[in-house]
Amino acid sequence: MNVWTVLGEFSFLALICFFLVFSLYSLIEREKKAFWRSALFVVGLASINFVFRLITLPLKAWLFGAIFILFTLFLILLFFPSLKRHSVEVSGEQKKVDERDVIFARFDLVEGTRDYEEYYKRRPELKKTDGEIRKIPDILAPSHFGKNPALFSLAQVEFDFLEHQLTQVQGEVFPERTRYSASENTRMIKSIIKYLGSDLCGVCFLDQAYVYSHVGRGPDPYGKKIVLNHEYAISFALEMDLGMVASAPGAPVIVETAKKYVEAAKISIMVASFIRRMGYSARAHIAGSNYQAMLPPLAWKGGLGELGRLGILITGTYGPRIRLGLVTTDLPLVPDSPEKLGVQDFCQKCQKCARNCPAQAIPYGDKSEENGVLKWVLNREECYRFWRKAGTDCAICVSVCPYSKPDNSFHTLIRRVSERSSFAQSLSIRADDLFYGRSLHRKKSLLDI
Ligand code: SF4
Ligand code: SF4
């Protein structure tokens, strides 16, 4: 057999095997469109290969040779580290954020109260838009329950449970200190956090720029100055179930969000309590809400992921399909560093979340500066307006994001290759549209009842 024919045959075989594996993974993931389209590629490639075999030499050798050369060029482009990976850029001075300005704190304010009047006197530019949004029934308001009474009730139960945890975030520090080294403490805390149910964990210094200036929600007095002088922030992430997220913006997604908030609260309360037993100060920060610091930038600093176009953290393993938890402490620890996953470059080319956002709240264009950080700035009011219309926390952007694919060998390979090559990023963006569709497709969730 001619050498070019052998090399060409090998190229065909490699491509057919790739699409065969892809179709098998798609079948397991119950991705019908991806399954049929990848199966079509298998049949198409096998057919072309068959036709090439029928051709006589020397044309046969030329054709197989051309296939081999194209395949080799393709592999070089795919694996050549052509990407100068950009990280999240802190471009200016970062001021502390006042939690009272956070959208949920604004919508906790009750019209006619002193806090309400004082807030909008201070921020009159927000009053008109907030007033319009207030006219829409709240997330989980009784008027939404008719859409899915069982699941809306379940989500409410989960949030009610969280409310009971709000006062458990701090406590007495034991007088006796255990004496482990910083690296032993870090190993131990990370292992415990993972054992308790977290999927990712990272540590960073607690940057005061990410500590809220004043209380906007929770059991502490509204407007109280926040003092949080812990040295370290331990961030962790819990994976959200893909099927539940893919029901966005239906009821299962808010059930899943609340469930992960409950789990994150459990882990952070237990870990903070454990650290206090070791003789060091620690505080849990939980949703519901009793946060004193901003979780996404601390998780970024702790190496959990990068900020994406959709305005939240994208992890290398689960994409944005996560919920975050946080413990701050004085326990000596070894900080991690922010990771460069190529997310900033990927998002620059991909606009899938922006295209699919029903509120058109995600920018299509370049990043802009907000509080000293160059990022894609979400129109939070428009996003939240849609949440109230849907009655849930939407998450369509999370569901369509190519990074949200399952954590298995196939998608991990795609993610790793996309971290280094600009060509691989462009190809995976197009392939995601081709195999999974350009828009949201809902999947059956665990709680389709
Ligand atoms: S959908 Fe695309 S642009 Fe949006 S966050 Fe995900 S990767 Fe970035
Ligand atoms: S959660 Fe929904 S409304 Fe908000 S940015 Fe994402 S897709 Fe848009």
Short mmCIF file of C-alpha atoms and ligand atoms in Angstrom, two decimals:
data_model
loop_
_atom_site.label_atom_id
_atom_site.label_comp_id
_atom_site.label_asym_id
_atom_site.label_seq_id
_atom_site.Cartn_x
_atom_site.Cartn_y
_atom_site.Cartn_z
CA MET A 1 0.00 0.00 0.00
CA ASN A 2 1.21 3.49 -0.87
CA VAL A 3 2.55 5.47 2.13
CA TRP A 4 0.20 8.43 1.47
CA THR A 5 -2.73 6.06 1.38
CA VAL A 6 -1.71 4.62 4.77
CA LEU A 7 -1.33 8.10 6.30
CA GLY A 8 -4.65 9.20 4.81
CA GLU A 9 -6.38 6.06 6.10
CA PHE A 10 -4.95 6.80 9.55
CA SER A 11 -6.30 10.37 9.41
CA PHE A 12 -9.77 9.10 8.48
CA LEU A 13 -9.64 6.52 11.25
CA ALA A 14 -8.65 9.16 13.85
CA LEU A 15 -11.49 11.49 12.78
CA ILE A 16 -14.06 8.70 12.69
CA CYS A 17 -12.98 7.52 16.17
CA PHE A 18 -13.27 11.09 17.50
CA PHE A 19 -16.83 11.52 16.24
CA LEU A 20 -17.72 8.01 17.37
CA VAL A 21 -16.57 8.85 20.92
CA PHE A 22 -18.41 12.18 20.71
CA SER A 23 -21.64 10.46 19.65
CA LEU A 24 -21.30 7.93 22.50
CA TYR A 25 -20.79 10.71 25.06
CA SER A 26 -23.76 12.59 23.55
CA LEU A 27 -25.89 9.48 23.91
CA ILE A 28 -24.89 9.12 27.57
CA GLU A 29 -25.55 12.84 28.12
CA ARG A 30 -28.95 12.51 26.40
CA GLU A 31 -27.97 15.24 23.94
CA LYS A 32 -30.08 14.09 20.99
CA LYS A 33 -29.02 16.77 18.52
CA ALA A 34 -25.30 16.29 19.28
CA PHE A 35 -25.74 12.51 19.02
CA TRP A 36 -27.41 12.56 15.60
CA ARG A 37 -25.08 15.19 14.17
CA SER A 38 -21.89 13.49 15.37
CA ALA A 39 -23.24 10.14 14.13
CA LEU A 40 -23.81 11.83 10.76
CA PHE A 41 -20.17 12.90 10.75
CA VAL A 42 -19.14 9.27 11.41
CA VAL A 43 -21.25 8.03 8.48
CA GLY A 44 -20.11 10.90 6.23
CA LEU A 45 -16.41 10.36 6.93
CA ALA A 46 -16.72 6.57 6.56
CA SER A 47 -18.51 7.05 3.22
CA ILE A 48 -15.87 9.45 1.87
CA ASN A 49 -13.18 7.03 3.03
CA PHE A 50 -14.97 4.19 1.22
CA VAL A 51 -15.27 6.20 -2.02
CA PHE A 52 -11.55 7.16 -1.84
CA ARG A 53 -10.64 3.49 -1.57
CA LEU A 54 -12.45 2.74 -4.85
CA ILE A 55 -10.34 5.28 -6.74
CA THR A 56 -7.24 3.97 -8.49
CA LEU A 57 -3.66 5.16 -8.08
CA PRO A 58 -2.14 7.75 -8.44
CA LEU A 59 -5.29 9.90 -7.77
CA LYS A 60 -6.04 7.78 -4.72
CA ALA A 61 -2.60 8.53 -3.21
CA TRP A 62 -3.00 12.26 -3.90
CA LEU A 63 -6.42 12.38 -2.26
CA PHE A 64 -5.34 10.40 0.81
CA GLY A 65 -2.15 12.50 0.94
CA ALA A 66 -4.19 15.73 0.86
CA ILE A 67 -6.38 14.43 3.68
CA PHE A 68 -3.28 13.60 5.76
CA ILE A 69 -1.72 17.04 5.17
CA LEU A 70 -4.98 18.83 6.05
CA PHE A 71 -5.40 16.67 9.14
CA THR A 72 -1.82 17.39 10.28
CA LEU A 73 -2.27 21.14 9.75
CA PHE A 74 -5.52 20.94 11.68
CA LEU A 75 -3.78 19.22 14.63
CA ILE A 76 -0.96 21.78 14.64
CA LEU A 77 -3.46 24.66 14.74
CA LEU A 78 -5.43 22.88 17.45
CA PHE A 79 -2.54 22.14 19.79
CA PHE A 80 -0.14 25.00 19.03
CA PRO A 81 -0.24 27.29 22.08
CA SER A 82 -1.18 30.37 20.05
CA LEU A 83 -3.17 32.10 22.77
CA LYS A 84 -1.69 34.86 24.89
CA ARG A 85 -4.09 34.22 27.73
CA HIS A 86 -5.48 37.37 29.30
CA SER A 87 -6.40 37.41 32.94
CA VAL A 88 -8.99 39.51 34.75
CA GLU A 89 -7.51 43.03 34.68
CA VAL A 90 -7.61 45.26 37.71
CA SER A 91 -7.15 48.55 35.90
CA GLY A 92 -7.72 51.15 38.60
CA GLU A 93 -8.53 51.86 42.19
CA GLN A 94 -11.14 49.54 43.67
CA LYS A 95 -13.50 51.04 46.21
CA LYS A 96 -15.43 48.95 48.70
CA VAL A 97 -18.95 48.12 47.54
CA ASP A 98 -21.81 49.12 49.82
CA GLU A 99 -24.06 46.06 50.22
CA ARG A 100 -27.04 48.43 50.32
CA ASP A 101 -26.42 49.03 46.58
CA VAL A 102 -26.64 45.32 45.75
CA ILE A 103 -29.86 44.69 43.85
CA PHE A 104 -31.27 42.19 46.37
CA ALA A 105 -30.72 44.64 49.23
CA ARG A 106 -32.53 47.36 47.27
CA PHE A 107 -35.51 45.12 46.69
CA ASP A 108 -35.63 44.05 50.34
CA LEU A 109 -36.46 47.68 51.18
CA VAL A 110 -40.10 48.25 51.98
CA GLU A 111 -41.74 51.32 50.48
CA GLY A 112 -42.55 54.01 53.01
CA THR A 113 -39.97 52.89 55.60
CA ARG A 114 -37.18 55.16 56.79
CA ASP A 115 -34.50 52.95 55.22
CA TYR A 116 -36.33 53.06 51.89
CA GLU A 117 -36.69 56.86 51.91
CA GLU A 118 -33.09 57.40 53.01
CA TYR A 119 -31.71 55.02 50.41
CA TYR A 120 -33.45 56.58 47.43
CA LYS A 121 -32.61 60.07 48.72
CA ARG A 122 -28.99 58.99 48.49
CA ARG A 123 -29.42 57.17 45.14
CA PRO A 124 -32.27 59.05 43.38
CA GLU A 125 -31.11 57.85 39.95
CA LEU A 126 -32.21 54.29 40.84
CA LYS A 127 -35.68 55.13 42.12
CA LYS A 128 -37.57 55.16 38.80
CA THR A 129 -36.21 51.84 37.45
CA ASP A 130 -36.47 50.12 40.84
CA GLY A 131 -40.04 51.43 41.16
CA GLU A 132 -41.00 49.91 37.80
CA ILE A 133 -39.43 46.57 38.72
CA ARG A 134 -41.20 46.59 42.11
CA LYS A 135 -44.54 46.46 40.28
CA ILE A 136 -43.65 42.98 38.95
CA PRO A 137 -44.38 40.18 41.45
CA ASP A 138 -41.26 39.12 43.37
CA ILE A 139 -39.29 35.91 42.71
CA LEU A 140 -41.19 33.06 44.39
CA ALA A 141 -44.21 35.37 44.90
CA PRO A 142 -47.50 33.44 45.38
CA SER A 143 -48.66 34.52 41.90
CA HIS A 144 -45.81 32.46 40.37
CA PHE A 145 -46.69 29.30 42.30
CA GLY A 146 -49.41 28.38 39.80
CA LYS A 147 -46.68 27.57 37.21
CA ASN A 148 -45.38 24.71 39.34
CA PRO A 149 -46.82 24.66 42.87
CA ALA A 150 -44.70 21.74 44.10
CA LEU A 151 -41.31 23.05 43.01
CA PHE A 152 -41.96 26.68 43.91
CA SER A 153 -42.96 25.45 47.38
CA LEU A 154 -39.80 23.34 47.61
CA ALA A 155 -37.63 26.33 46.68
CA GLN A 156 -39.41 28.43 49.29
CA VAL A 157 -38.78 25.72 51.92
CA GLU A 158 -35.07 25.74 51.03
CA PHE A 159 -34.84 29.53 51.34
CA ASP A 160 -36.78 29.38 54.63
CA PHE A 161 -34.24 26.83 55.87
CA LEU A 162 -31.42 29.20 54.92
CA GLU A 163 -33.07 31.99 56.90
CA HIS A 164 -32.71 29.84 60.04
CA GLN A 165 -28.96 29.54 59.44
CA LEU A 166 -28.29 33.29 59.19
CA THR A 167 -27.32 33.68 62.83
CA GLN A 168 -25.02 30.62 62.87
CA VAL A 169 -22.16 32.28 60.98
CA GLN A 170 -19.96 33.16 63.95
CA GLY A 171 -19.29 32.06 67.52
CA GLU A 172 -16.84 31.65 70.36
CA VAL A 173 -13.20 30.99 69.52
CA PHE A 174 -11.66 28.19 71.62
CA PRO A 175 -8.87 29.49 73.87
CA GLU A 176 -6.36 26.74 72.98
CA ARG A 177 -4.69 26.98 69.57
CA THR A 178 -3.69 23.90 67.59
CA ARG A 179 -0.22 24.29 66.13
CA TYR A 180 -0.11 23.03 62.57
CA SER A 181 1.90 24.70 59.83
CA ALA A 182 0.15 26.88 57.23
CA SER A 183 0.53 24.19 54.57
CA GLU A 184 -0.85 21.49 56.91
CA ASN A 185 -3.80 23.75 57.77
CA THR A 186 -4.44 24.40 54.06
CA ARG A 187 -4.35 20.70 53.18
CA MET A 188 -6.61 19.85 56.10
CA ILE A 189 -9.19 22.59 55.44
CA LYS A 190 -9.33 21.83 51.72
CA SER A 191 -9.79 18.11 52.40
CA ILE A 192 -12.53 18.81 54.96
CA ILE A 193 -14.36 21.20 52.63
CA LYS A 194 -14.26 18.63 49.85
CA TYR A 195 -15.31 15.85 52.22
CA LEU A 196 -18.29 17.92 53.33
CA GLY A 197 -19.49 18.12 49.73
CA SER A 198 -17.71 20.91 47.90
CA ASP A 199 -16.29 20.29 44.43
CA LEU A 200 -13.63 23.02 44.24
CA CYS A 201 -11.74 24.96 46.87
CA GLY A 202 -9.15 27.76 46.90
CA VAL A 203 -7.53 30.19 49.33
CA CYS A 204 -6.48 33.83 48.97
CA PHE A 205 -5.63 36.81 51.16
CA LEU A 206 -8.79 38.67 52.10
CA ASP A 207 -8.51 41.78 49.96
CA GLN A 208 -10.33 44.59 51.79
CA ALA A 209 -11.57 45.91 48.42
CA TYR A 210 -13.92 42.90 48.34
CA VAL A 211 -15.31 43.39 51.84
CA TYR A 212 -18.65 45.24 51.78
CA SER A 213 -18.58 48.67 53.42
CA HIS A 214 -22.06 48.58 55.04
CA VAL A 215 -24.69 45.95 55.81
CA GLY A 216 -27.52 45.83 53.27
CA ARG A 217 -29.21 42.53 54.14
CA GLY A 218 -29.39 39.94 56.89
CA PRO A 219 -29.80 39.99 60.65
CA ASP A 220 -27.24 42.75 61.37
CA PRO A 221 -28.54 46.32 61.54
CA TYR A 222 -29.12 47.83 58.08
CA GLY A 223 -26.41 50.35 57.26
CA LYS A 224 -24.00 49.16 59.98
CA LYS A 225 -20.33 49.63 59.01
CA ILE A 226 -18.73 46.25 58.27
CA VAL A 227 -15.40 45.45 59.91
CA LEU A 228 -13.91 42.17 58.71
CA ASN A 229 -10.21 41.97 59.39
CA HIS A 230 -9.57 38.29 58.76
CA GLU A 231 -6.42 37.60 56.82
CA TYR A 232 -7.62 34.79 54.57
CA ALA A 233 -10.63 33.92 52.43
CA ILE A 234 -11.44 30.26 51.77
CA SER A 235 -13.67 30.02 48.70
CA PHE A 236 -15.38 26.89 47.50
CA ALA A 237 -17.76 25.90 44.74
CA LEU A 238 -20.53 23.34 44.42
CA GLU A 239 -21.53 21.96 41.05
CA MET A 240 -25.14 22.54 40.04
CA ASP A 241 -26.98 19.67 38.39
CA LEU A 242 -26.89 20.06 34.61
CA GLY A 243 -30.47 18.87 34.02
CA MET A 244 -31.86 21.19 36.68
CA VAL A 245 -29.96 24.14 35.20
CA ALA A 246 -31.06 23.18 31.69
CA SER A 247 -34.67 23.69 32.78
CA ALA A 248 -33.92 27.43 32.92
CA PRO A 249 -35.82 29.62 33.52
CA GLY A 250 -38.26 27.03 34.93
CA ALA A 251 -38.91 26.12 38.55
CA PRO A 252 -36.24 23.34 38.85
CA VAL A 253 -33.45 25.89 38.44
CA ILE A 254 -34.40 27.88 41.53
CA VAL A 255 -34.83 24.65 43.50
CA GLU A 256 -31.28 23.70 42.53
CA THR A 257 -29.91 27.17 43.29
CA ALA A 258 -31.49 27.17 46.73
CA LYS A 259 -30.34 23.59 47.39
CA LYS A 260 -26.73 24.53 46.63
CA TYR A 261 -27.03 27.63 48.82
CA VAL A 262 -28.20 25.39 51.65
CA GLU A 263 -25.28 22.99 51.09
CA ALA A 264 -22.81 25.89 50.85
CA ALA A 265 -24.21 27.35 54.07
CA LYS A 266 -23.87 23.98 55.83
CA ILE A 267 -20.24 23.63 54.71
CA SER A 268 -19.21 27.18 55.56
CA ILE A 269 -20.92 27.15 58.97
CA MET A 270 -19.29 23.81 59.87
CA VAL A 271 -15.85 24.78 58.60
CA ALA A 272 -15.93 28.17 60.36
CA SER A 273 -17.01 26.40 63.55
CA PHE A 274 -14.23 23.82 63.12
CA ILE A 275 -11.62 26.56 62.69
CA ARG A 276 -12.85 28.33 65.84
CA ARG A 277 -12.39 25.04 67.69
CA MET A 278 -8.77 25.15 66.52
CA GLY A 279 -8.43 28.46 68.33
CA TYR A 280 -8.68 30.87 65.38
CA SER A 281 -11.32 33.38 64.45
CA ALA A 282 -13.53 32.41 61.48
CA ARG A 283 -16.81 33.54 59.97
CA ALA A 284 -19.10 31.80 57.50
CA HIS A 285 -20.69 33.92 54.76
CA ILE A 286 -23.99 32.51 53.59
CA ALA A 287 -26.74 33.28 51.13
CA GLY A 288 -30.09 34.36 52.35
CA SER A 289 -28.19 36.62 53.21
CA ASN A 290 -25.37 37.15 55.65
CA TYR A 291 -22.43 37.93 53.39
CA GLN A 292 -19.84 40.46 54.48
CA ALA A 293 -17.68 40.07 51.39
CA MET A 294 -18.08 39.56 47.65
CA LEU A 295 -17.68 35.91 46.72
CA PRO A 296 -16.83 35.96 42.96
CA PRO A 297 -13.67 38.12 43.12
CA LEU A 298 -12.38 36.18 46.14
CA ALA A 299 -13.04 32.88 44.35
CA TRP A 300 -11.16 34.26 41.33
CA LYS A 301 -8.21 35.24 43.55
CA GLY A 302 -8.32 31.80 45.13
CA GLY A 303 -7.86 30.19 41.70
CA LEU A 304 -11.37 28.80 41.22
CA GLY A 305 -11.99 30.39 37.83
CA GLU A 306 -12.31 33.59 35.85
CA LEU A 307 -15.03 36.14 35.35
CA GLY A 308 -16.96 35.52 32.12
CA ARG A 309 -19.06 37.65 29.81
CA LEU A 310 -22.19 36.52 31.64
CA GLY A 311 -20.98 38.40 34.74
CA ILE A 312 -20.27 35.45 37.02
CA LEU A 313 -17.34 33.15 37.70
CA ILE A 314 -16.50 30.47 35.13
CA THR A 315 -14.61 27.53 36.61
CA GLY A 316 -12.36 25.28 34.56
CA THR A 317 -14.33 22.16 35.53
CA TYR A 318 -18.02 23.11 35.66
CA GLY A 319 -18.02 26.50 33.93
CA PRO A 320 -20.53 28.91 35.47
CA ARG A 321 -22.72 25.96 36.61
CA ILE A 322 -21.75 26.43 40.26
CA ARG A 323 -22.68 28.15 43.50
CA LEU A 324 -20.01 29.65 45.71
CA GLY A 325 -19.37 29.51 49.43
CA LEU A 326 -16.98 31.47 51.64
CA VAL A 327 -15.28 31.32 55.02
CA THR A 328 -12.97 34.09 56.22
CA THR A 329 -10.44 33.38 58.93
CA ASP A 330 -7.16 34.13 60.69
CA LEU A 331 -6.05 30.51 60.56
CA PRO A 332 -2.60 30.55 58.88
CA LEU A 333 -3.03 29.27 55.31
CA VAL A 334 -1.13 29.14 52.03
CA PRO A 335 -2.87 31.25 49.37
CA ASP A 336 -3.46 30.02 45.83
CA SER A 337 -3.07 32.23 42.75
CA PRO A 338 -5.64 33.22 40.13
CA GLU A 339 -5.76 30.78 37.23
CA LYS A 340 -5.50 31.70 33.58
CA LEU A 341 -8.01 29.46 31.84
CA GLY A 342 -8.34 31.46 28.62
CA VAL A 343 -11.93 32.31 29.59
CA GLN A 344 -11.48 36.03 28.92
CA ASP A 345 -10.30 35.25 25.38
CA PHE A 346 -13.01 32.64 24.81
CA CYS A 347 -15.75 35.05 25.92
CA GLN A 348 -14.30 37.76 23.67
CA LYS A 349 -15.10 35.51 20.68
CA CYS A 350 -18.28 33.86 22.00
CA GLN A 351 -21.52 35.72 22.63
CA LYS A 352 -23.82 32.79 23.17
CA CYS A 353 -25.02 33.98 26.59
CA ALA A 354 -25.64 37.52 25.27
CA ARG A 355 -27.56 36.16 22.28
CA ASN A 356 -29.75 33.98 24.47
CA CYS A 357 -30.38 36.39 27.33
CA PRO A 358 -34.13 37.16 27.26
CA ALA A 359 -33.49 40.49 28.99
CA GLN A 360 -30.60 41.44 26.70
CA ALA A 361 -28.73 42.26 29.91
CA ILE A 362 -25.36 40.81 28.83
CA PRO A 363 -23.13 43.07 26.72
CA TYR A 364 -22.15 41.93 23.21
CA GLY A 365 -19.14 44.20 22.90
CA ASP A 366 -15.86 44.70 24.69
CA LYS A 367 -15.23 44.91 28.41
CA SER A 368 -15.59 48.20 30.24
CA GLU A 369 -14.27 49.41 33.57
CA GLU A 370 -16.38 49.08 36.68
CA ASN A 371 -14.92 49.92 40.07
CA GLY A 372 -11.37 49.51 38.80
CA VAL A 373 -11.90 46.18 37.07
CA LEU A 374 -12.08 45.67 33.31
CA LYS A 375 -15.02 43.34 32.75
CA TRP A 376 -18.25 42.74 30.91
CA VAL A 377 -20.73 44.74 32.94
CA LEU A 378 -24.11 43.10 33.26
CA ASN A 379 -27.23 45.25 33.22
CA ARG A 380 -28.29 43.99 36.65
CA GLU A 381 -31.63 45.80 36.67
CA GLU A 382 -32.73 44.23 33.37
CA CYS A 383 -31.52 40.80 34.48
CA TYR A 384 -33.39 41.09 37.77
CA ARG A 385 -36.51 42.43 36.02
CA PHE A 386 -36.58 39.18 34.02
CA TRP A 387 -36.05 37.10 37.19
CA ARG A 388 -39.19 38.66 38.64
CA LYS A 389 -41.13 37.99 35.45
CA ALA A 390 -39.98 34.35 35.44
CA GLY A 391 -40.39 33.96 39.19
CA THR A 392 -37.01 32.18 39.32
CA ASP A 393 -33.35 33.12 39.01
CA CYS A 394 -33.44 32.42 35.23
CA ALA A 395 -29.91 30.98 34.54
CA ILE A 396 -30.46 30.71 30.78
CA CYS A 397 -26.98 32.20 30.28
CA VAL A 398 -25.49 29.51 32.55
CA SER A 399 -27.34 26.78 30.72
CA VAL A 400 -26.20 27.78 27.20
CA CYS A 401 -22.58 28.54 28.12
CA PRO A 402 -20.24 26.03 26.39
CA TYR A 403 -18.24 25.81 29.63
CA SER A 404 -21.28 24.36 31.43
CA LYS A 405 -20.90 20.98 29.72
CA PRO A 406 -20.56 17.93 32.00
CA ASP A 407 -17.29 17.25 33.78
CA ASN A 408 -16.16 14.17 31.83
CA SER A 409 -13.02 13.20 29.89
CA PHE A 410 -14.42 14.32 26.54
CA HIS A 411 -15.39 17.85 27.58
CA THR A 412 -12.31 18.20 29.81
CA LEU A 413 -10.15 17.50 26.75
CA ILE A 414 -12.01 20.19 24.76
CA ARG A 415 -11.64 22.67 27.66
CA ARG A 416 -7.91 21.97 28.08
CA VAL A 417 -7.21 22.32 24.35
CA SER A 418 -9.24 25.58 24.26
CA GLU A 419 -7.12 27.03 27.08
CA ARG A 420 -4.10 27.39 24.81
CA SER A 421 -5.18 27.72 21.20
CA SER A 422 -7.11 30.57 19.62
CA PHE A 423 -8.05 28.26 16.72
CA ALA A 424 -9.41 25.65 19.15
CA GLN A 425 -11.51 28.33 20.86
CA SER A 426 -13.04 29.54 17.57
CA LEU A 427 -13.66 25.94 16.51
CA SER A 428 -15.31 24.91 19.78
CA ILE A 429 -17.58 27.99 19.69
CA ARG A 430 -18.77 27.02 16.21
CA ALA A 431 -18.96 23.33 17.08
CA ASP A 432 -21.05 24.13 20.17
CA ASP A 433 -23.59 25.93 17.99
CA LEU A 434 -23.52 23.21 15.34
CA PHE A 435 -23.86 20.19 17.65
CA TYR A 436 -25.88 21.59 20.57
CA GLY A 437 -27.76 24.41 18.82
CA ARG A 438 -27.43 28.18 18.88
CA SER A 439 -30.16 28.62 21.46
CA LEU A 440 -31.33 27.14 24.73
CA HIS A 441 -32.67 23.60 24.62
CA ARG A 442 -34.36 22.36 27.73
CA LYS A 443 -33.58 18.95 29.16
CA LYS A 444 -35.57 16.72 31.45
CA SER A 445 -34.67 17.56 35.02
CA LEU A 446 -34.51 15.30 38.07
CA LEU A 447 -37.69 16.95 39.33
CA ASP A 448 -39.94 16.90 36.27
CA ILE A 449 -43.09 15.99 38.17
S1 SF4 B 1 -21.67 31.74 26.74
FE1 SF4 B 1 -19.75 32.23 25.74
S2 SF4 B 1 -19.48 34.43 26.07
FE2 SF4 B 1 -21.01 33.75 27.50
S3 SF4 B 1 -19.87 33.30 29.37
FE3 SF4 B 1 -20.05 31.38 28.25
S4 SF4 B 1 -18.18 31.26 27.02
FE4 SF4 B 1 -18.39 33.39 27.71
S1 SF4 B 2 -29.81 35.19 34.34
FE1 SF4 B 2 -31.19 35.31 32.54
S2 SF4 B 2 -31.76 37.46 32.43
FE2 SF4 B 2 -29.95 37.36 33.75
S3 SF4 B 2 -28.21 37.66 32.41
FE3 SF4 B 2 -28.53 35.45 32.52
S4 SF4 B 2 -29.87 34.98 30.80
FE4 SF4 B 2 -29.97 37.19 31.12
#
